[in-house]
Amino acid sequence: MKNKFLFQILVFLIPILFYAQVENRATLSHSYYAPTSDRQLQNLEQSNIDFQFNAKTKVLAKKVRWDNSFSARTVLFNDAFSEQLYDLVYTSSFVYTKNAKNFWIGNARVNLRSQVNTVMSSDAVFPAFSVGYMRQSQKSKSIRWAAGVNYNNDFGKNVVLPFFIFNYETAKMRFNATLPNSILLLIRQNTKFYYGLNATLNSSIFEVDNESYQRLQLLNANFFAFSQIKLHKKLWLEVKPGITLRRDVNLLQHNFEPLNTQDEYRLDPNFVITTGLMYRMN
């Protein structure tokens, strides 16, 4: 696994150095999960290598703010699973300014998730869409909230869920709750050091080539304490130690129906650490 990790680092570091010169932000991160319980999975270890960059914001007709981002993730397991998985993502989002206090927001995302060295097919494409309404507080410019609906294929097939966003931001602090997916508290101690807390819930379904099952779902609920340190000019280091409050590995049939019984491959809370390099243009 160590050799694979070093290889992936080199593959993703090259585009970071290239795109960082022209784009808004580029990020390279590595996550490592180490369980405290073996159960059915017997000492499962998982490493994620993520690369993301955000293109510069476009403003259309002075009313629409349009953002685009691209990311790639590789998931590596130890001997418990033979799969090496990849996740390629394109995301496009917009904010339409109706007036000074009211906005429409939308997001479209396409994931290509599959097992490495398998034939690419439409079964590996997992789309997601969101649309909602955002309003700025009448009393404080620091407060915004939004509500809407999200369609995805992450928690199952054709899942529709409501979402709610609450955002409070000042020069020194930012609090954002995007429910049910994440809660973030960021403290800007000074211009070179940020820290905070972050809770996340995410699920990903991958197309795999296996005689027993056709799809693999990874679900993680994490809680982090993190710090961001400015290394040089616009290069930052982020360190996020934490725990997984819930971590499931579900074996699915082609129709997304589970093969394993509930809780069969659920691990006890365990340690997780994420480290990342960020290049910020602003």
PDB file of N, CA and C in Angstrom, residues 2-69:
ATOM      1  N   LYS A   2       2.013   1.211   0.683  1.00  0.00           N
ATOM      2  CA  LYS A   2       2.882   2.382   0.738  1.00  0.00           C
ATOM      3  C   LYS A   2       3.367   2.771  -0.646  1.00  0.00           C
ATOM      4  N   ASN A   3       3.780   1.801  -1.474  1.00  0.00           N
ATOM      5  CA  ASN A   3       4.248   2.102  -2.824  1.00  0.00           C
ATOM      6  C   ASN A   3       3.137   2.709  -3.674  1.00  0.00           C
ATOM      7  N   LYS A   4       1.928   2.163  -3.529  1.00  0.00           N
ATOM      8  CA  LYS A   4       0.801   2.718  -4.285  1.00  0.00           C
ATOM      9  C   LYS A   4       0.538   4.156  -3.869  1.00  0.00           C
ATOM     10  N   PHE A   5       0.629   4.425  -2.559  1.00  0.00           N
ATOM     11  CA  PHE A   5       0.386   5.772  -2.067  1.00  0.00           C
ATOM     12  C   PHE A   5       1.406   6.762  -2.619  1.00  0.00           C
ATOM     13  N   LEU A   6       2.674   6.399  -2.609  1.00  0.00           N
ATOM     14  CA  LEU A   6       3.707   7.281  -3.131  1.00  0.00           C
ATOM     15  C   LEU A   6       3.507   7.551  -4.614  1.00  0.00           C
ATOM     16  N   PHE A   7       3.087   6.518  -5.357  1.00  0.00           N
ATOM     17  CA  PHE A   7       2.834   6.691  -6.783  1.00  0.00           C
ATOM     18  C   PHE A   7       1.687   7.674  -7.012  1.00  0.00           C
ATOM     19  N   GLN A   8       0.597   7.534  -6.239  1.00  0.00           N
ATOM     20  CA  GLN A   8      -0.551   8.416  -6.394  1.00  0.00           C
ATOM     21  C   GLN A   8      -0.186   9.854  -6.037  1.00  0.00           C
ATOM     22  N   ILE A   9       0.644  10.029  -5.014  1.00  0.00           N
ATOM     23  CA  ILE A   9       1.076  11.375  -4.638  1.00  0.00           C
ATOM     24  C   ILE A   9       1.764  12.066  -5.811  1.00  0.00           C
ATOM     25  N   LEU A  10       2.655  11.348  -6.486  1.00  0.00           N
ATOM     26  CA  LEU A  10       3.369  11.921  -7.619  1.00  0.00           C
ATOM     27  C   LEU A  10       2.430  12.244  -8.769  1.00  0.00           C
ATOM     28  N   VAL A  11       1.461  11.361  -9.011  1.00  0.00           N
ATOM     29  CA  VAL A  11       0.516  11.583 -10.108  1.00  0.00           C
ATOM     30  C   VAL A  11      -0.306  12.838  -9.880  1.00  0.00           C
ATOM     31  N   PHE A  12      -0.764  13.068  -8.634  1.00  0.00           N
ATOM     32  CA  PHE A  12      -1.636  14.189  -8.351  1.00  0.00           C
ATOM     33  C   PHE A  12      -0.879  15.483  -8.071  1.00  0.00           C
ATOM     34  N   LEU A  13       0.381  15.395  -7.644  1.00  0.00           N
ATOM     35  CA  LEU A  13       1.137  16.595  -7.320  1.00  0.00           C
ATOM     36  C   LEU A  13       1.469  17.403  -8.569  1.00  0.00           C
ATOM     37  N   ILE A  14       1.731  16.738  -9.686  1.00  0.00           N
ATOM     38  CA  ILE A  14       2.075  17.439 -10.926  1.00  0.00           C
ATOM     39  C   ILE A  14       0.968  18.384 -11.376  1.00  0.00           C
ATOM     40  N   PRO A  15      -0.315  17.928 -11.476  1.00  0.00           N
ATOM     41  CA  PRO A  15      -1.351  18.874 -11.847  1.00  0.00           C
ATOM     42  C   PRO A  15      -1.559  19.988 -10.839  1.00  0.00           C
ATOM     43  N   ILE A  16      -1.300  19.763  -9.573  1.00  0.00           N
ATOM     44  CA  ILE A  16      -1.431  20.843  -8.588  1.00  0.00           C
ATOM     45  C   ILE A  16      -0.460  21.967  -8.903  1.00  0.00           C
ATOM     46  N   LEU A  17       0.780  21.630  -9.154  1.00  0.00           N
ATOM     47  CA  LEU A  17       1.785  22.653  -9.432  1.00  0.00           C
ATOM     48  C   LEU A  17       1.456  23.408 -10.718  1.00  0.00           C
ATOM     49  N   PHE A  18       0.781  22.735 -11.660  1.00  0.00           N
ATOM     50  CA  PHE A  18       0.433  23.372 -12.931  1.00  0.00           C
ATOM     51  C   PHE A  18      -0.786  24.273 -12.772  1.00  0.00           C
ATOM     52  N   TYR A  19      -1.875  23.722 -12.232  1.00  0.00           N
ATOM     53  CA  TYR A  19      -3.113  24.477 -12.157  1.00  0.00           C
ATOM     54  C   TYR A  19      -3.041  25.609 -11.143  1.00  0.00           C
ATOM     55  N   ALA A  20      -2.253  25.439 -10.111  1.00  0.00           N
ATOM     56  CA  ALA A  20      -2.208  26.439  -9.061  1.00  0.00           C
ATOM     57  C   ALA A  20      -1.759  27.795  -9.576  1.00  0.00           C
ATOM     58  N   GLN A  21      -1.063  27.823 -10.701  1.00  0.00           N
ATOM     59  CA  GLN A  21      -0.582  29.080 -11.229  1.00  0.00           C
ATOM     60  C   GLN A  21      -1.682  29.882 -11.911  1.00  0.00           C
ATOM     61  N   VAL A  22      -2.771  29.225 -12.318  1.00  0.00           N
ATOM     62  CA  VAL A  22      -3.789  29.923 -13.089  1.00  0.00           C
ATOM     63  C   VAL A  22      -5.174  29.844 -12.466  1.00  0.00           C
ATOM     64  N   GLU A  23      -5.404  28.945 -11.505  1.00  0.00           N
ATOM     65  CA  GLU A  23      -6.738  28.738 -10.969  1.00  0.00           C
ATOM     66  C   GLU A  23      -6.857  29.298  -9.557  1.00  0.00           C
ATOM     67  N   ASN A  24      -8.071  29.284  -9.050  1.00  0.00           N
ATOM     68  CA  ASN A  24      -8.377  29.885  -7.763  1.00  0.00           C
ATOM     69  C   ASN A  24      -7.761  29.112  -6.596  1.00  0.00           C
ATOM     70  N   ARG A  25      -7.896  27.777  -6.620  1.00  0.00           N
ATOM     71  CA  ARG A  25      -7.351  26.993  -5.513  1.00  0.00           C
ATOM     72  C   ARG A  25      -7.125  25.556  -5.957  1.00  0.00           C
ATOM     73  N   ALA A  26      -6.066  24.964  -5.449  1.00  0.00           N
ATOM     74  CA  ALA A  26      -5.811  23.547  -5.699  1.00  0.00           C
ATOM     75  C   ALA A  26      -5.478  22.881  -4.369  1.00  0.00           C
ATOM     76  N   THR A  27      -5.964  21.666  -4.178  1.00  0.00           N
ATOM     77  CA  THR A  27      -5.791  20.961  -2.912  1.00  0.00           C
ATOM     78  C   THR A  27      -5.400  19.511  -3.155  1.00  0.00           C
ATOM     79  N   LEU A  28      -4.417  19.059  -2.418  1.00  0.00           N
ATOM     80  CA  LEU A  28      -4.042  17.648  -2.404  1.00  0.00           C
ATOM     81  C   LEU A  28      -4.140  17.161  -0.967  1.00  0.00           C
ATOM     82  N   SER A  29      -4.891  16.098  -0.725  1.00  0.00           N
ATOM     83  CA  SER A  29      -5.043  15.603   0.643  1.00  0.00           C
ATOM     84  C   SER A  29      -4.975  14.083   0.678  1.00  0.00           C
ATOM     85  N   HIS A  30      -4.653  13.568   1.875  1.00  0.00           N
ATOM     86  CA  HIS A  30      -4.552  12.126   2.074  1.00  0.00           C
ATOM     87  C   HIS A  30      -5.248  11.767   3.378  1.00  0.00           C
ATOM     88  N   SER A  31      -6.189  10.819   3.336  1.00  0.00           N
ATOM     89  CA  SER A  31      -6.907  10.367   4.527  1.00  0.00           C
ATOM     90  C   SER A  31      -6.504   8.931   4.848  1.00  0.00           C
ATOM     91  N   TYR A  32      -6.363   8.646   6.133  1.00  0.00           N
ATOM     92  CA  TYR A  32      -6.007   7.299   6.568  1.00  0.00           C
ATOM     93  C   TYR A  32      -6.952   6.868   7.685  1.00  0.00           C
ATOM     94  N   TYR A  33      -7.602   5.726   7.500  1.00  0.00           N
ATOM     95  CA  TYR A  33      -8.536   5.176   8.483  1.00  0.00           C
ATOM     96  C   TYR A  33      -7.904   3.915   9.098  1.00  0.00           C
ATOM     97  N   ALA A  34      -7.929   3.824  10.431  1.00  0.00           N
ATOM     98  CA  ALA A  34      -7.409   2.641  11.122  1.00  0.00           C
ATOM     99  C   ALA A  34      -8.434   2.197  12.150  1.00  0.00           C
ATOM    100  N   PRO A  35      -9.106   1.058  11.948  1.00  0.00           N
ATOM    101  CA  PRO A  35     -10.196   0.650  12.840  1.00  0.00           C
ATOM    102  C   PRO A  35      -9.705   0.129  14.182  1.00  0.00           C
ATOM    103  N   THR A  36     -10.584   0.241  15.179  1.00  0.00           N
ATOM    104  CA  THR A  36     -10.284  -0.321  16.488  1.00  0.00           C
ATOM    105  C   THR A  36     -10.965  -1.672  16.684  1.00  0.00           C
ATOM    106  N   SER A  37     -11.815  -2.060  15.728  1.00  0.00           N
ATOM    107  CA  SER A  37     -12.528  -3.336  15.819  1.00  0.00           C
ATOM    108  C   SER A  37     -12.375  -4.087  14.509  1.00  0.00           C
ATOM    109  N   ASP A  38     -12.122  -5.409  14.586  1.00  0.00           N
ATOM    110  CA  ASP A  38     -11.968  -6.148  13.334  1.00  0.00           C
ATOM    111  C   ASP A  38     -13.297  -6.727  12.838  1.00  0.00           C
ATOM    112  N   ARG A  39     -14.118  -7.324  13.688  1.00  0.00           N
ATOM    113  CA  ARG A  39     -15.394  -7.915  13.307  1.00  0.00           C
ATOM    114  C   ARG A  39     -15.246  -8.763  12.055  1.00  0.00           C
ATOM    115  N   GLN A  40     -16.131  -8.515  11.048  1.00  0.00           N
ATOM    116  CA  GLN A  40     -16.092  -9.297   9.817  1.00  0.00           C
ATOM    117  C   GLN A  40     -14.937  -8.887   8.908  1.00  0.00           C
ATOM    118  N   LEU A  41     -14.459  -7.642   9.061  1.00  0.00           N
ATOM    119  CA  LEU A  41     -13.512  -7.106   8.089  1.00  0.00           C
ATOM    120  C   LEU A  41     -12.056  -7.394   8.432  1.00  0.00           C
ATOM    121  N   GLN A  42     -11.773  -7.763   9.651  1.00  0.00           N
ATOM    122  CA  GLN A  42     -10.434  -8.173  10.047  1.00  0.00           C
ATOM    123  C   GLN A  42      -9.358  -7.135   9.703  1.00  0.00           C
ATOM    124  N   ASN A  43      -9.228  -6.161  10.577  1.00  0.00           N
ATOM    125  CA  ASN A  43      -8.156  -5.160  10.453  1.00  0.00           C
ATOM    126  C   ASN A  43      -8.198  -4.378   9.141  1.00  0.00           C
ATOM    127  N   LEU A  44      -9.376  -3.910   8.791  1.00  0.00           N
ATOM    128  CA  LEU A  44      -9.515  -3.132   7.557  1.00  0.00           C
ATOM    129  C   LEU A  44      -8.794  -1.792   7.684  1.00  0.00           C
ATOM    130  N   GLU A  45      -7.927  -1.504   6.734  1.00  0.00           N
ATOM    131  CA  GLU A  45      -7.280  -0.203   6.627  1.00  0.00           C
ATOM    132  C   GLU A  45      -7.671   0.422   5.299  1.00  0.00           C
ATOM    133  N   GLN A  46      -7.912   1.729   5.322  1.00  0.00           N
ATOM    134  CA  GLN A  46      -8.326   2.429   4.110  1.00  0.00           C
ATOM    135  C   GLN A  46      -7.576   3.744   4.002  1.00  0.00           C
ATOM    136  N   SER A  47      -7.064   4.034   2.805  1.00  0.00           N
ATOM    137  CA  SER A  47      -6.416   5.307   2.523  1.00  0.00           C
ATOM    138  C   SER A  47      -7.104   5.967   1.334  1.00  0.00           C
ATOM    139  N   ASN A  48      -7.373   7.249   1.471  1.00  0.00           N
ATOM    140  CA  ASN A  48      -7.939   8.035   0.374  1.00  0.00           C
ATOM    141  C   ASN A  48      -6.938   9.106  -0.043  1.00  0.00           C
ATOM    142  N   ILE A  49      -6.748   9.256  -1.339  1.00  0.00           N
ATOM    143  CA  ILE A  49      -5.905  10.323  -1.878  1.00  0.00           C
ATOM    144  C   ILE A  49      -6.789  11.197  -2.747  1.00  0.00           C
ATOM    145  N   ASP A  50      -6.919  12.483  -2.378  1.00  0.00           N
ATOM    146  CA  ASP A  50      -7.842  13.392  -3.052  1.00  0.00           C
ATOM    147  C   ASP A  50      -7.080  14.550  -3.688  1.00  0.00           C
ATOM    148  N   PHE A  51      -7.522  14.913  -4.874  1.00  0.00           N
ATOM    149  CA  PHE A  51      -7.027  16.120  -5.533  1.00  0.00           C
ATOM    150  C   PHE A  51      -8.230  16.932  -5.987  1.00  0.00           C
ATOM    151  N   GLN A  52      -8.205  18.257  -5.745  1.00  0.00           N
ATOM    152  CA  GLN A  52      -9.301  19.121  -6.176  1.00  0.00           C
ATOM    153  C   GLN A  52      -8.759  20.483  -6.556  1.00  0.00           C
ATOM    154  N   PHE A  53      -9.331  21.078  -7.607  1.00  0.00           N
ATOM    155  CA  PHE A  53      -9.056  22.482  -7.850  1.00  0.00           C
ATOM    156  C   PHE A  53     -10.331  23.180  -8.280  1.00  0.00           C
ATOM    157  N   ASN A  54     -10.469  24.427  -7.816  1.00  0.00           N
ATOM    158  CA  ASN A  54     -11.641  25.245  -8.092  1.00  0.00           C
ATOM    159  C   ASN A  54     -11.269  26.307  -9.110  1.00  0.00           C
ATOM    160  N   ALA A  55     -12.018  26.378 -10.170  1.00  0.00           N
ATOM    161  CA  ALA A  55     -11.780  27.396 -11.184  1.00  0.00           C
ATOM    162  C   ALA A  55     -12.218  28.760 -10.659  1.00  0.00           C
ATOM    163  N   LYS A  56     -11.715  29.799 -11.268  1.00  0.00           N
ATOM    164  CA  LYS A  56     -12.083  31.153 -10.870  1.00  0.00           C
ATOM    165  C   LYS A  56     -13.570  31.387 -11.132  1.00  0.00           C
ATOM    166  N   THR A  57     -14.185  32.116 -10.233  1.00  0.00           N
ATOM    167  CA  THR A  57     -15.619  32.399 -10.335  1.00  0.00           C
ATOM    168  C   THR A  57     -15.922  33.247 -11.562  1.00  0.00           C
ATOM    169  N   LYS A  58     -16.996  32.888 -12.253  1.00  0.00           N
ATOM    170  CA  LYS A  58     -17.483  33.669 -13.383  1.00  0.00           C
ATOM    171  C   LYS A  58     -18.745  34.420 -12.969  1.00  0.00           C
ATOM    172  N   VAL A  59     -18.886  35.652 -13.418  1.00  0.00           N
ATOM    173  CA  VAL A  59     -20.094  36.437 -13.177  1.00  0.00           C
ATOM    174  C   VAL A  59     -20.777  36.675 -14.517  1.00  0.00           C
ATOM    175  N   LEU A  60     -22.022  36.174 -14.639  1.00  0.00           N
ATOM    176  CA  LEU A  60     -22.769  36.244 -15.886  1.00  0.00           C
ATOM    177  C   LEU A  60     -23.905  37.254 -15.755  1.00  0.00           C
ATOM    178  N   ALA A  61     -23.940  38.209 -16.661  1.00  0.00           N
ATOM    179  CA  ALA A  61     -25.012  39.211 -16.715  1.00  0.00           C
ATOM    180  C   ALA A  61     -25.210  39.942 -15.389  1.00  0.00           C
ATOM    181  N   LYS A  62     -24.145  40.060 -14.595  1.00  0.00           N
ATOM    182  CA  LYS A  62     -24.140  40.771 -13.317  1.00  0.00           C
ATOM    183  C   LYS A  62     -25.120  40.189 -12.297  1.00  0.00           C
ATOM    184  N   LYS A  63     -25.744  39.065 -12.609  1.00  0.00           N
ATOM    185  CA  LYS A  63     -26.743  38.472 -11.722  1.00  0.00           C
ATOM    186  C   LYS A  63     -26.381  37.070 -11.255  1.00  0.00           C
ATOM    187  N   VAL A  64     -25.572  36.350 -12.032  1.00  0.00           N
ATOM    188  CA  VAL A  64     -25.311  34.943 -11.765  1.00  0.00           C
ATOM    189  C   VAL A  64     -23.830  34.740 -11.453  1.00  0.00           C
ATOM    190  N   ARG A  65     -23.559  34.171 -10.294  1.00  0.00           N
ATOM    191  CA  ARG A  65     -22.208  33.758  -9.945  1.00  0.00           C
ATOM    192  C   ARG A  65     -22.086  32.268 -10.254  1.00  0.00           C
ATOM    193  N   TRP A  66     -21.116  31.910 -11.108  1.00  0.00           N
ATOM    194  CA  TRP A  66     -20.987  30.540 -11.602  1.00  0.00           C
ATOM    195  C   TRP A  66     -19.619  29.997 -11.199  1.00  0.00           C
ATOM    196  N   ASP A  67     -19.609  28.853 -10.516  1.00  0.00           N
ATOM    197  CA  ASP A  67     -18.369  28.228 -10.056  1.00  0.00           C
ATOM    198  C   ASP A  67     -18.269  26.804 -10.602  1.00  0.00           C
ATOM    199  N   ASN A  68     -17.034  26.392 -10.912  1.00  0.00           N
ATOM    200  CA  ASN A  68     -16.773  25.046 -11.399  1.00  0.00           C
ATOM    201  C   ASN A  68     -15.593  24.456 -10.639  1.00  0.00           C
ATOM    202  N   SER A  69     -15.667  23.158 -10.372  1.00  0.00           N
ATOM    203  CA  SER A  69     -14.562  22.483  -9.711  1.00  0.00           C
ATOM    204  C   SER A  69     -14.402  21.077 -10.265  1.00  0.00           C
TER     205      SER A  69
END
